[in-house]
Amino acid sequence: AMGGRIREIRARLAAADPRLAYIGGQKGMFSMLPITPAQVLALREEKGIYMAGSGRFNVVGLCDDAVDGFAAAVVEKLDG
């Protein structure tokens, strides 16, 4: 059950933007985002999204209702 949920969340994140497609092929509870520490701080301050300064985030920590908003906020930062 947990493995299926992780795969589903990863697939949704991967589908959000081509720059996140690699997330769909990974395994495990954590992944890294291609964002800078400054972008991580901006996500925290502007959207209340918390993760390690390195861009490491807990895939399992995303509730189903938050996945799309999380992906949109990350893509917004990637776009500048």
mmCIF file with all atom_site columns, N, CA, C and O in Angstrom, residues 1-49:
data_model
loop_
_atom_site.group_PDB
_atom_site.id
_atom_site.type_symbol
_atom_site.label_atom_id
_atom_site.label_alt_id
_atom_site.label_comp_id
_atom_site.label_asym_id
_atom_site.label_entity_id
_atom_site.label_seq_id
_atom_site.pdbx_PDB_ins_code
_atom_site.Cartn_x
_atom_site.Cartn_y
_atom_site.Cartn_z
_atom_site.occupancy
_atom_site.B_iso_or_equiv
_atom_site.pdbx_formal_charge
_atom_site.auth_seq_id
_atom_site.auth_comp_id
_atom_site.auth_asym_id
_atom_site.auth_atom_id
_atom_site.pdbx_PDB_model_num
ATOM 1   N N  . ALA A 1 1  ? 0.835  -1.194 0.000   1.00 0.00 ? 1  ALA A N  1
ATOM 2   C CA . ALA A 1 1  ? 0.000  0.000  0.000   1.00 0.00 ? 1  ALA A CA 1
ATOM 3   C C  . ALA A 1 1  ? 0.878  1.255  0.000   1.00 0.00 ? 1  ALA A C  1
ATOM 4   O O  . ALA A 1 1  ? 0.663  2.163  -0.786  1.00 0.00 ? 1  ALA A O  1
ATOM 5   N N  . MET A 1 2  ? 1.886  1.299  0.869   1.00 0.00 ? 2  MET A N  1
ATOM 6   C CA . MET A 1 2  ? 2.743  2.472  0.947   1.00 0.00 ? 2  MET A CA 1
ATOM 7   C C  . MET A 1 2  ? 3.548  2.632  -0.340  1.00 0.00 ? 2  MET A C  1
ATOM 8   O O  . MET A 1 2  ? 3.689  3.743  -0.840  1.00 0.00 ? 2  MET A O  1
ATOM 9   N N  . GLY A 1 3  ? 4.038  1.522  -0.886  1.00 0.00 ? 3  GLY A N  1
ATOM 10  C CA . GLY A 1 3  ? 4.801  1.601  -2.128  1.00 0.00 ? 3  GLY A CA 1
ATOM 11  C C  . GLY A 1 3  ? 3.961  2.143  -3.270  1.00 0.00 ? 3  GLY A C  1
ATOM 12  O O  . GLY A 1 3  ? 4.441  2.940  -4.081  1.00 0.00 ? 3  GLY A O  1
ATOM 13  N N  . GLY A 1 4  ? 2.716  1.736  -3.328  1.00 0.00 ? 4  GLY A N  1
ATOM 14  C CA . GLY A 1 4  ? 1.815  2.235  -4.363  1.00 0.00 ? 4  GLY A CA 1
ATOM 15  C C  . GLY A 1 4  ? 1.551  3.720  -4.217  1.00 0.00 ? 4  GLY A C  1
ATOM 16  O O  . GLY A 1 4  ? 1.500  4.457  -5.208  1.00 0.00 ? 4  GLY A O  1
ATOM 17  N N  . ARG A 1 5  ? 1.392  4.168  -2.980  1.00 0.00 ? 5  ARG A N  1
ATOM 18  C CA . ARG A 1 5  ? 1.162  5.587  -2.725  1.00 0.00 ? 5  ARG A CA 1
ATOM 19  C C  . ARG A 1 5  ? 2.382  6.407  -3.142  1.00 0.00 ? 5  ARG A C  1
ATOM 20  O O  . ARG A 1 5  ? 2.253  7.465  -3.755  1.00 0.00 ? 5  ARG A O  1
ATOM 21  N N  . ILE A 1 6  ? 3.569  5.922  -2.804  1.00 0.00 ? 6  ILE A N  1
ATOM 22  C CA . ILE A 1 6  ? 4.789  6.632  -3.182  1.00 0.00 ? 6  ILE A CA 1
ATOM 23  C C  . ILE A 1 6  ? 4.891  6.735  -4.700  1.00 0.00 ? 6  ILE A C  1
ATOM 24  O O  . ILE A 1 6  ? 5.194  7.802  -5.238  1.00 0.00 ? 6  ILE A O  1
ATOM 25  N N  . ARG A 1 7  ? 4.622  5.634  -5.399  1.00 0.00 ? 7  ARG A N  1
ATOM 26  C CA . ARG A 1 7  ? 4.680  5.645  -6.869  1.00 0.00 ? 7  ARG A CA 1
ATOM 27  C C  . ARG A 1 7  ? 3.666  6.639  -7.451  1.00 0.00 ? 7  ARG A C  1
ATOM 28  O O  . ARG A 1 7  ? 3.957  7.345  -8.420  1.00 0.00 ? 7  ARG A O  1
ATOM 29  N N  . GLU A 1 8  ? 2.466  6.675  -6.851  1.00 0.00 ? 8  GLU A N  1
ATOM 30  C CA . GLU A 1 8  ? 1.427  7.585  -7.340  1.00 0.00 ? 8  GLU A CA 1
ATOM 31  C C  . GLU A 1 8  ? 1.847  9.049  -7.163  1.00 0.00 ? 8  GLU A C  1
ATOM 32  O O  . GLU A 1 8  ? 1.703  9.865  -8.079  1.00 0.00 ? 8  GLU A O  1
ATOM 33  N N  . ILE A 1 9  ? 2.374  9.388  -5.994  1.00 0.00 ? 9  ILE A N  1
ATOM 34  C CA . ILE A 1 9  ? 2.807  10.766 -5.744  1.00 0.00 ? 9  ILE A CA 1
ATOM 35  C C  . ILE A 1 9  ? 3.952  11.129 -6.677  1.00 0.00 ? 9  ILE A C  1
ATOM 36  O O  . ILE A 1 9  ? 3.968  12.209 -7.276  1.00 0.00 ? 9  ILE A O  1
ATOM 37  N N  . ARG A 1 10 ? 4.915  10.217 -6.818  1.00 0.00 ? 10 ARG A N  1
ATOM 38  C CA . ARG A 1 10 ? 6.043  10.477 -7.716  1.00 0.00 ? 10 ARG A CA 1
ATOM 39  C C  . ARG A 1 10 ? 5.557  10.687 -9.151  1.00 0.00 ? 10 ARG A C  1
ATOM 40  O O  . ARG A 1 10 ? 6.052  11.559 -9.860  1.00 0.00 ? 10 ARG A O  1
ATOM 41  N N  . ALA A 1 11 ? 4.599  9.890  -9.604  1.00 0.00 ? 11 ALA A N  1
ATOM 42  C CA . ALA A 1 11 ? 4.072  10.021 -10.960 1.00 0.00 ? 11 ALA A CA 1
ATOM 43  C C  . ALA A 1 11 ? 3.385  11.375 -11.143 1.00 0.00 ? 11 ALA A C  1
ATOM 44  O O  . ALA A 1 11 ? 3.537  12.024 -12.192 1.00 0.00 ? 11 ALA A O  1
ATOM 45  N N  . ARG A 1 12 ? 2.640  11.818 -10.140 1.00 0.00 ? 12 ARG A N  1
ATOM 46  C CA . ARG A 1 12 ? 1.955  13.116 -10.229 1.00 0.00 ? 12 ARG A CA 1
ATOM 47  C C  . ARG A 1 12 ? 2.967  14.253 -10.276 1.00 0.00 ? 12 ARG A C  1
ATOM 48  O O  . ARG A 1 12 ? 2.789  15.214 -11.040 1.00 0.00 ? 12 ARG A O  1
ATOM 49  N N  . LEU A 1 13 ? 4.011  14.178 -9.470  1.00 0.00 ? 13 LEU A N  1
ATOM 50  C CA . LEU A 1 13 ? 5.050  15.218 -9.487  1.00 0.00 ? 13 LEU A CA 1
ATOM 51  C C  . LEU A 1 13 ? 5.771  15.221 -10.835 1.00 0.00 ? 13 LEU A C  1
ATOM 52  O O  . LEU A 1 13 ? 6.027  16.272 -11.416 1.00 0.00 ? 13 LEU A O  1
ATOM 53  N N  . ALA A 1 14 ? 6.090  14.034 -11.339 1.00 0.00 ? 14 ALA A N  1
ATOM 54  C CA . ALA A 1 14 ? 6.801  13.916 -12.612 1.00 0.00 ? 14 ALA A CA 1
ATOM 55  C C  . ALA A 1 14 ? 5.975  14.478 -13.762 1.00 0.00 ? 14 ALA A C  1
ATOM 56  O O  . ALA A 1 14 ? 6.525  15.066 -14.696 1.00 0.00 ? 14 ALA A O  1
ATOM 57  N N  . ALA A 1 15 ? 4.673  14.321 -13.701 1.00 0.00 ? 15 ALA A N  1
ATOM 58  C CA . ALA A 1 15 ? 3.785  14.792 -14.772 1.00 0.00 ? 15 ALA A CA 1
ATOM 59  C C  . ALA A 1 15 ? 3.595  16.307 -14.739 1.00 0.00 ? 15 ALA A C  1
ATOM 60  O O  . ALA A 1 15 ? 3.145  16.898 -15.732 1.00 0.00 ? 15 ALA A O  1
ATOM 61  N N  . ALA A 1 16 ? 3.951  16.947 -13.635 1.00 0.00 ? 16 ALA A N  1
ATOM 62  C CA . ALA A 1 16 ? 3.699  18.380 -13.474 1.00 0.00 ? 16 ALA A CA 1
ATOM 63  C C  . ALA A 1 16 ? 4.569  19.240 -14.383 1.00 0.00 ? 16 ALA A C  1
ATOM 64  O O  . ALA A 1 16 ? 4.158  20.317 -14.800 1.00 0.00 ? 16 ALA A O  1
ATOM 65  N N  . ASP A 1 17 ? 5.789  18.766 -14.686 1.00 0.00 ? 17 ASP A N  1
ATOM 66  C CA . ASP A 1 17 ? 6.716  19.566 -15.476 1.00 0.00 ? 17 ASP A CA 1
ATOM 67  C C  . ASP A 1 17 ? 7.835  18.651 -15.960 1.00 0.00 ? 17 ASP A C  1
ATOM 68  O O  . ASP A 1 17 ? 8.288  17.790 -15.199 1.00 0.00 ? 17 ASP A O  1
ATOM 69  N N  . PRO A 1 18 ? 8.308  18.840 -17.187 1.00 0.00 ? 18 PRO A N  1
ATOM 70  C CA . PRO A 1 18 ? 9.398  17.989 -17.691 1.00 0.00 ? 18 PRO A CA 1
ATOM 71  C C  . PRO A 1 18 ? 10.650 18.018 -16.816 1.00 0.00 ? 18 PRO A C  1
ATOM 72  O O  . PRO A 1 18 ? 11.364 17.020 -16.744 1.00 0.00 ? 18 PRO A O  1
ATOM 73  N N  . ARG A 1 19 ? 10.892 19.137 -16.151 1.00 0.00 ? 19 ARG A N  1
ATOM 74  C CA . ARG A 1 19 ? 12.081 19.243 -15.291 1.00 0.00 ? 19 ARG A CA 1
ATOM 75  C C  . ARG A 1 19 ? 11.972 18.394 -14.030 1.00 0.00 ? 19 ARG A C  1
ATOM 76  O O  . ARG A 1 19 ? 12.959 18.175 -13.336 1.00 0.00 ? 19 ARG A O  1
ATOM 77  N N  . LEU A 1 20 ? 10.762 17.901 -13.743 1.00 0.00 ? 20 LEU A N  1
ATOM 78  C CA . LEU A 1 20 ? 10.554 17.037 -12.578 1.00 0.00 ? 20 LEU A CA 1
ATOM 79  C C  . LEU A 1 20 ? 10.340 15.577 -12.980 1.00 0.00 ? 20 LEU A C  1
ATOM 80  O O  . LEU A 1 20 ? 10.098 14.727 -12.121 1.00 0.00 ? 20 LEU A O  1
ATOM 81  N N  . ALA A 1 21 ? 10.459 15.290 -14.265 1.00 0.00 ? 21 ALA A N  1
ATOM 82  C CA . ALA A 1 21 ? 10.160 13.939 -14.766 1.00 0.00 ? 21 ALA A CA 1
ATOM 83  C C  . ALA A 1 21 ? 11.015 12.867 -14.097 1.00 0.00 ? 21 ALA A C  1
ATOM 84  O O  . ALA A 1 21 ? 10.543 11.747 -13.871 1.00 0.00 ? 21 ALA A O  1
ATOM 85  N N  . TYR A 1 22 ? 12.252 13.199 -13.738 1.00 0.00 ? 22 TYR A N  1
ATOM 86  C CA . TYR A 1 22 ? 13.153 12.217 -13.117 1.00 0.00 ? 22 TYR A CA 1
ATOM 87  C C  . TYR A 1 22 ? 12.602 11.662 -11.802 1.00 0.00 ? 22 TYR A C  1
ATOM 88  O O  . TYR A 1 22 ? 12.924 10.547 -11.410 1.00 0.00 ? 22 TYR A O  1
ATOM 89  N N  . ILE A 1 23 ? 11.758 12.429 -11.128 1.00 0.00 ? 23 ILE A N  1
ATOM 90  C CA . ILE A 1 23 ? 11.214 11.996 -9.835  1.00 0.00 ? 23 ILE A CA 1
ATOM 91  C C  . ILE A 1 23 ? 10.382 10.725 -9.995  1.00 0.00 ? 23 ILE A C  1
ATOM 92  O O  . ILE A 1 23 ? 10.367 9.868  -9.121  1.00 0.00 ? 23 ILE A O  1
ATOM 93  N N  . GLY A 1 24 ? 9.716  10.594 -11.145 1.00 0.00 ? 24 GLY A N  1
ATOM 94  C CA . GLY A 1 24 ? 8.876  9.426  -11.387 1.00 0.00 ? 24 GLY A CA 1
ATOM 95  C C  . GLY A 1 24 ? 9.640  8.122  -11.457 1.00 0.00 ? 24 GLY A C  1
ATOM 96  O O  . GLY A 1 24 ? 9.089  7.058  -11.183 1.00 0.00 ? 24 GLY A O  1
ATOM 97  N N  . GLY A 1 25 ? 10.913 8.177  -11.820 1.00 0.00 ? 25 GLY A N  1
ATOM 98  C CA . GLY A 1 25 ? 11.708 6.965  -11.951 1.00 0.00 ? 25 GLY A CA 1
ATOM 99  C C  . GLY A 1 25 ? 12.483 6.599  -10.703 1.00 0.00 ? 25 GLY A C  1
ATOM 100 O O  . GLY A 1 25 ? 13.145 5.565  -10.675 1.00 0.00 ? 25 GLY A O  1
ATOM 101 N N  . GLN A 1 26 ? 12.396 7.438  -9.678  1.00 0.00 ? 26 GLN A N  1
ATOM 102 C CA . GLN A 1 26 ? 13.119 7.155  -8.443  1.00 0.00 ? 26 GLN A CA 1
ATOM 103 C C  . GLN A 1 26 ? 12.289 6.296  -7.510  1.00 0.00 ? 26 GLN A C  1
ATOM 104 O O  . GLN A 1 26 ? 11.095 6.107  -7.704  1.00 0.00 ? 26 GLN A O  1
ATOM 105 N N  . LYS A 1 27 ? 12.949 5.795  -6.471  1.00 0.00 ? 27 LYS A N  1
ATOM 106 C CA . LYS A 1 27 ? 12.274 5.010  -5.447  1.00 0.00 ? 27 LYS A CA 1
ATOM 107 C C  . LYS A 1 27 ? 12.606 5.620  -4.090  1.00 0.00 ? 27 LYS A C  1
ATOM 108 O O  . LYS A 1 27 ? 13.541 6.390  -3.962  1.00 0.00 ? 27 LYS A O  1
ATOM 109 N N  . GLY A 1 28 ? 11.828 5.258  -3.091  1.00 0.00 ? 28 GLY A N  1
ATOM 110 C CA . GLY A 1 28 ? 12.117 5.701  -1.741  1.00 0.00 ? 28 GLY A CA 1
ATOM 111 C C  . GLY A 1 28 ? 11.254 6.866  -1.282  1.00 0.00 ? 28 GLY A C  1
ATOM 112 O O  . GLY A 1 28 ? 10.445 7.397  -2.032  1.00 0.00 ? 28 GLY A O  1
ATOM 113 N N  . MET A 1 29 ? 11.457 7.223  -0.020  1.00 0.00 ? 29 MET A N  1
ATOM 114 C CA . MET A 1 29 ? 10.609 8.221  0.624   1.00 0.00 ? 29 MET A CA 1
ATOM 115 C C  . MET A 1 29 ? 11.070 9.656  0.402   1.00 0.00 ? 29 MET A C  1
ATOM 116 O O  . MET A 1 29 ? 10.327 10.585 0.701   1.00 0.00 ? 29 MET A O  1
ATOM 117 N N  . PHE A 1 30 ? 12.281 9.862  -0.095  1.00 0.00 ? 30 PHE A N  1
ATOM 118 C CA . PHE A 1 30 ? 12.809 11.210 -0.274  1.00 0.00 ? 30 PHE A CA 1
ATOM 119 C C  . PHE A 1 30 ? 13.271 11.420 -1.703  1.00 0.00 ? 30 PHE A C  1
ATOM 120 O O  . PHE A 1 30 ? 13.597 10.471 -2.409  1.00 0.00 ? 30 PHE A O  1
ATOM 121 N N  . SER A 1 31 ? 13.307 12.692 -2.100  1.00 0.00 ? 31 SER A N  1
ATOM 122 C CA . SER A 1 31 ? 13.836 13.053 -3.411  1.00 0.00 ? 31 SER A CA 1
ATOM 123 C C  . SER A 1 31 ? 14.455 14.439 -3.294  1.00 0.00 ? 31 SER A C  1
ATOM 124 O O  . SER A 1 31 ? 14.209 15.158 -2.329  1.00 0.00 ? 31 SER A O  1
ATOM 125 N N  . MET A 1 32 ? 15.250 14.789 -4.300  1.00 0.00 ? 32 MET A N  1
ATOM 126 C CA . MET A 1 32 ? 15.891 16.104 -4.350  1.00 0.00 ? 32 MET A CA 1
ATOM 127 C C  . MET A 1 32 ? 15.246 16.919 -5.474  1.00 0.00 ? 32 MET A C  1
ATOM 128 O O  . MET A 1 32 ? 14.974 16.389 -6.550  1.00 0.00 ? 32 MET A O  1
ATOM 129 N N  . LEU A 1 33 ? 15.051 18.202 -5.208  1.00 0.00 ? 33 LEU A N  1
ATOM 130 C CA . LEU A 1 33 ? 14.547 19.106 -6.235  1.00 0.00 ? 33 LEU A CA 1
ATOM 131 C C  . LEU A 1 33 ? 15.699 19.927 -6.790  1.00 0.00 ? 33 LEU A C  1
ATOM 132 O O  . LEU A 1 33 ? 16.638 20.250 -6.057  1.00 0.00 ? 33 LEU A O  1
ATOM 133 N N  . PRO A 1 34 ? 15.620 20.306 -8.061  1.00 0.00 ? 34 PRO A N  1
ATOM 134 C CA . PRO A 1 34 ? 16.687 21.101 -8.685  1.00 0.00 ? 34 PRO A CA 1
ATOM 135 C C  . PRO A 1 34 ? 16.528 22.587 -8.373  1.00 0.00 ? 34 PRO A C  1
ATOM 136 O O  . PRO A 1 34 ? 16.399 23.422 -9.263  1.00 0.00 ? 34 PRO A O  1
ATOM 137 N N  . ILE A 1 35 ? 16.494 22.924 -7.075  1.00 0.00 ? 35 ILE A N  1
ATOM 138 C CA . ILE A 1 35 ? 16.313 24.312 -6.675  1.00 0.00 ? 35 ILE A CA 1
ATOM 139 C C  . ILE A 1 35 ? 17.436 24.747 -5.744  1.00 0.00 ? 35 ILE A C  1
ATOM 140 O O  . ILE A 1 35 ? 18.104 23.923 -5.126  1.00 0.00 ? 35 ILE A O  1
ATOM 141 N N  . THR A 1 36 ? 17.623 26.040 -5.671  1.00 0.00 ? 36 THR A N  1
ATOM 142 C CA . THR A 1 36 ? 18.687 26.624 -4.857  1.00 0.00 ? 36 THR A CA 1
ATOM 143 C C  . THR A 1 36 ? 18.212 26.835 -3.424  1.00 0.00 ? 36 THR A C  1
ATOM 144 O O  . THR A 1 36 ? 16.997 26.868 -3.164  1.00 0.00 ? 36 THR A O  1
ATOM 145 N N  . PRO A 1 37 ? 19.142 27.010 -2.482  1.00 0.00 ? 37 PRO A N  1
ATOM 146 C CA . PRO A 1 37 ? 18.737 27.340 -1.107  1.00 0.00 ? 37 PRO A CA 1
ATOM 147 C C  . PRO A 1 37 ? 17.866 28.603 -1.045  1.00 0.00 ? 37 PRO A C  1
ATOM 148 O O  . PRO A 1 37 ? 16.930 28.665 -0.238  1.00 0.00 ? 37 PRO A O  1
ATOM 149 N N  . ALA A 1 38 ? 18.130 29.580 -1.898  1.00 0.00 ? 38 ALA A N  1
ATOM 150 C CA . ALA A 1 38 ? 17.310 30.800 -1.916  1.00 0.00 ? 38 ALA A CA 1
ATOM 151 C C  . ALA A 1 38 ? 15.876 30.487 -2.359  1.00 0.00 ? 38 ALA A C  1
ATOM 152 O O  . ALA A 1 38 ? 14.909 31.052 -1.818  1.00 0.00 ? 38 ALA A O  1
ATOM 153 N N  . GLN A 1 39 ? 15.734 29.576 -3.320  1.00 0.00 ? 39 GLN A N  1
ATOM 154 C CA . GLN A 1 39 ? 14.393 29.184 -3.767  1.00 0.00 ? 39 GLN A CA 1
ATOM 155 C C  . GLN A 1 39 ? 13.670 28.397 -2.683  1.00 0.00 ? 39 GLN A C  1
ATOM 156 O O  . GLN A 1 39 ? 12.459 28.545 -2.503  1.00 0.00 ? 39 GLN A O  1
ATOM 157 N N  . VAL A 1 40 ? 14.408 27.570 -1.941  1.00 0.00 ? 40 VAL A N  1
ATOM 158 C CA . VAL A 1 40 ? 13.821 26.826 -0.818  1.00 0.00 ? 40 VAL A CA 1
ATOM 159 C C  . VAL A 1 40 ? 13.291 27.810 0.217   1.00 0.00 ? 40 VAL A C  1
ATOM 160 O O  . VAL A 1 40 ? 12.171 27.665 0.722   1.00 0.00 ? 40 VAL A O  1
ATOM 161 N N  . LEU A 1 41 ? 14.088 28.823 0.532   1.00 0.00 ? 41 LEU A N  1
ATOM 162 C CA . LEU A 1 41 ? 13.678 29.830 1.508   1.00 0.00 ? 41 LEU A CA 1
ATOM 163 C C  . LEU A 1 41 ? 12.442 30.586 1.020   1.00 0.00 ? 41 LEU A C  1
ATOM 164 O O  . LEU A 1 41 ? 11.513 30.833 1.800   1.00 0.00 ? 41 LEU A O  1
ATOM 165 N N  . ALA A 1 42 ? 12.403 30.918 -0.262  1.00 0.00 ? 42 ALA A N  1
ATOM 166 C CA . ALA A 1 42 ? 11.247 31.616 -0.819  1.00 0.00 ? 42 ALA A CA 1
ATOM 167 C C  . ALA A 1 42 ? 9.990  30.755 -0.731  1.00 0.00 ? 42 ALA A C  1
ATOM 168 O O  . ALA A 1 42 ? 8.906  31.268 -0.399  1.00 0.00 ? 42 ALA A O  1
ATOM 169 N N  . LEU A 1 43 ? 10.101 29.463 -1.007  1.00 0.00 ? 43 LEU A N  1
ATOM 170 C CA . LEU A 1 43 ? 8.949  28.565 -0.879  1.00 0.00 ? 43 LEU A CA 1
ATOM 171 C C  . LEU A 1 43 ? 8.442  28.536 0.562   1.00 0.00 ? 43 LEU A C  1
ATOM 172 O O  . LEU A 1 43 ? 7.238  28.538 0.806   1.00 0.00 ? 43 LEU A O  1
ATOM 173 N N  . ARG A 1 44 ? 9.365  28.532 1.506   1.00 0.00 ? 44 ARG A N  1
ATOM 174 C CA . ARG A 1 44 ? 9.003  28.523 2.927   1.00 0.00 ? 44 ARG A CA 1
ATOM 175 C C  . ARG A 1 44 ? 8.271  29.809 3.294   1.00 0.00 ? 44 ARG A C  1
ATOM 176 O O  . ARG A 1 44 ? 7.207  29.784 3.916   1.00 0.00 ? 44 ARG A O  1
ATOM 177 N N  . GLU A 1 45 ? 8.851  30.946 2.896   1.00 0.00 ? 45 GLU A N  1
ATOM 178 C CA . GLU A 1 45 ? 8.291  32.238 3.295   1.00 0.00 ? 45 GLU A CA 1
ATOM 179 C C  . GLU A 1 45 ? 6.992  32.573 2.562   1.00 0.00 ? 45 GLU A C  1
ATOM 180 O O  . GLU A 1 45 ? 6.077  33.131 3.156   1.00 0.00 ? 45 GLU A O  1
ATOM 181 N N  . GLU A 1 46 ? 6.923  32.228 1.286   1.00 0.00 ? 46 GLU A N  1
ATOM 182 C CA . GLU A 1 46 ? 5.769  32.623 0.479   1.00 0.00 ? 46 GLU A CA 1
ATOM 183 C C  . GLU A 1 46 ? 4.623  31.613 0.511   1.00 0.00 ? 46 GLU A C  1
ATOM 184 O O  . GLU A 1 46 ? 3.457  31.993 0.401   1.00 0.00 ? 46 GLU A O  1
ATOM 185 N N  . LYS A 1 47 ? 4.960  30.325 0.614   1.00 0.00 ? 47 LYS A N  1
ATOM 186 C CA . LYS A 1 47 ? 3.929  29.283 0.476   1.00 0.00 ? 47 LYS A CA 1
ATOM 187 C C  . LYS A 1 47 ? 3.792  28.377 1.696   1.00 0.00 ? 47 LYS A C  1
ATOM 188 O O  . LYS A 1 47 ? 2.933  27.507 1.719   1.00 0.00 ? 47 LYS A O  1
ATOM 189 N N  . GLY A 1 48 ? 4.682  28.534 2.685   1.00 0.00 ? 48 GLY A N  1
ATOM 190 C CA . GLY A 1 48 ? 4.635  27.649 3.853   1.00 0.00 ? 48 GLY A CA 1
ATOM 191 C C  . GLY A 1 48 ? 5.045  26.226 3.518   1.00 0.00 ? 48 GLY A C  1
ATOM 192 O O  . GLY A 1 48 ? 4.595  25.279 4.161   1.00 0.00 ? 48 GLY A O  1
ATOM 193 N N  . ILE A 1 49 ? 5.899  26.066 2.503   1.00 0.00 ? 49 ILE A N  1
ATOM 194 C CA . ILE A 1 49 ? 6.396  24.752 2.096   1.00 0.00 ? 49 ILE A CA 1
ATOM 195 C C  . ILE A 1 49 ? 7.788  24.574 2.693   1.00 0.00 ? 49 ILE A C  1
ATOM 196 O O  . ILE A 1 49 ? 8.677  25.372 2.427   1.00 0.00 ? 49 ILE A O  1
#
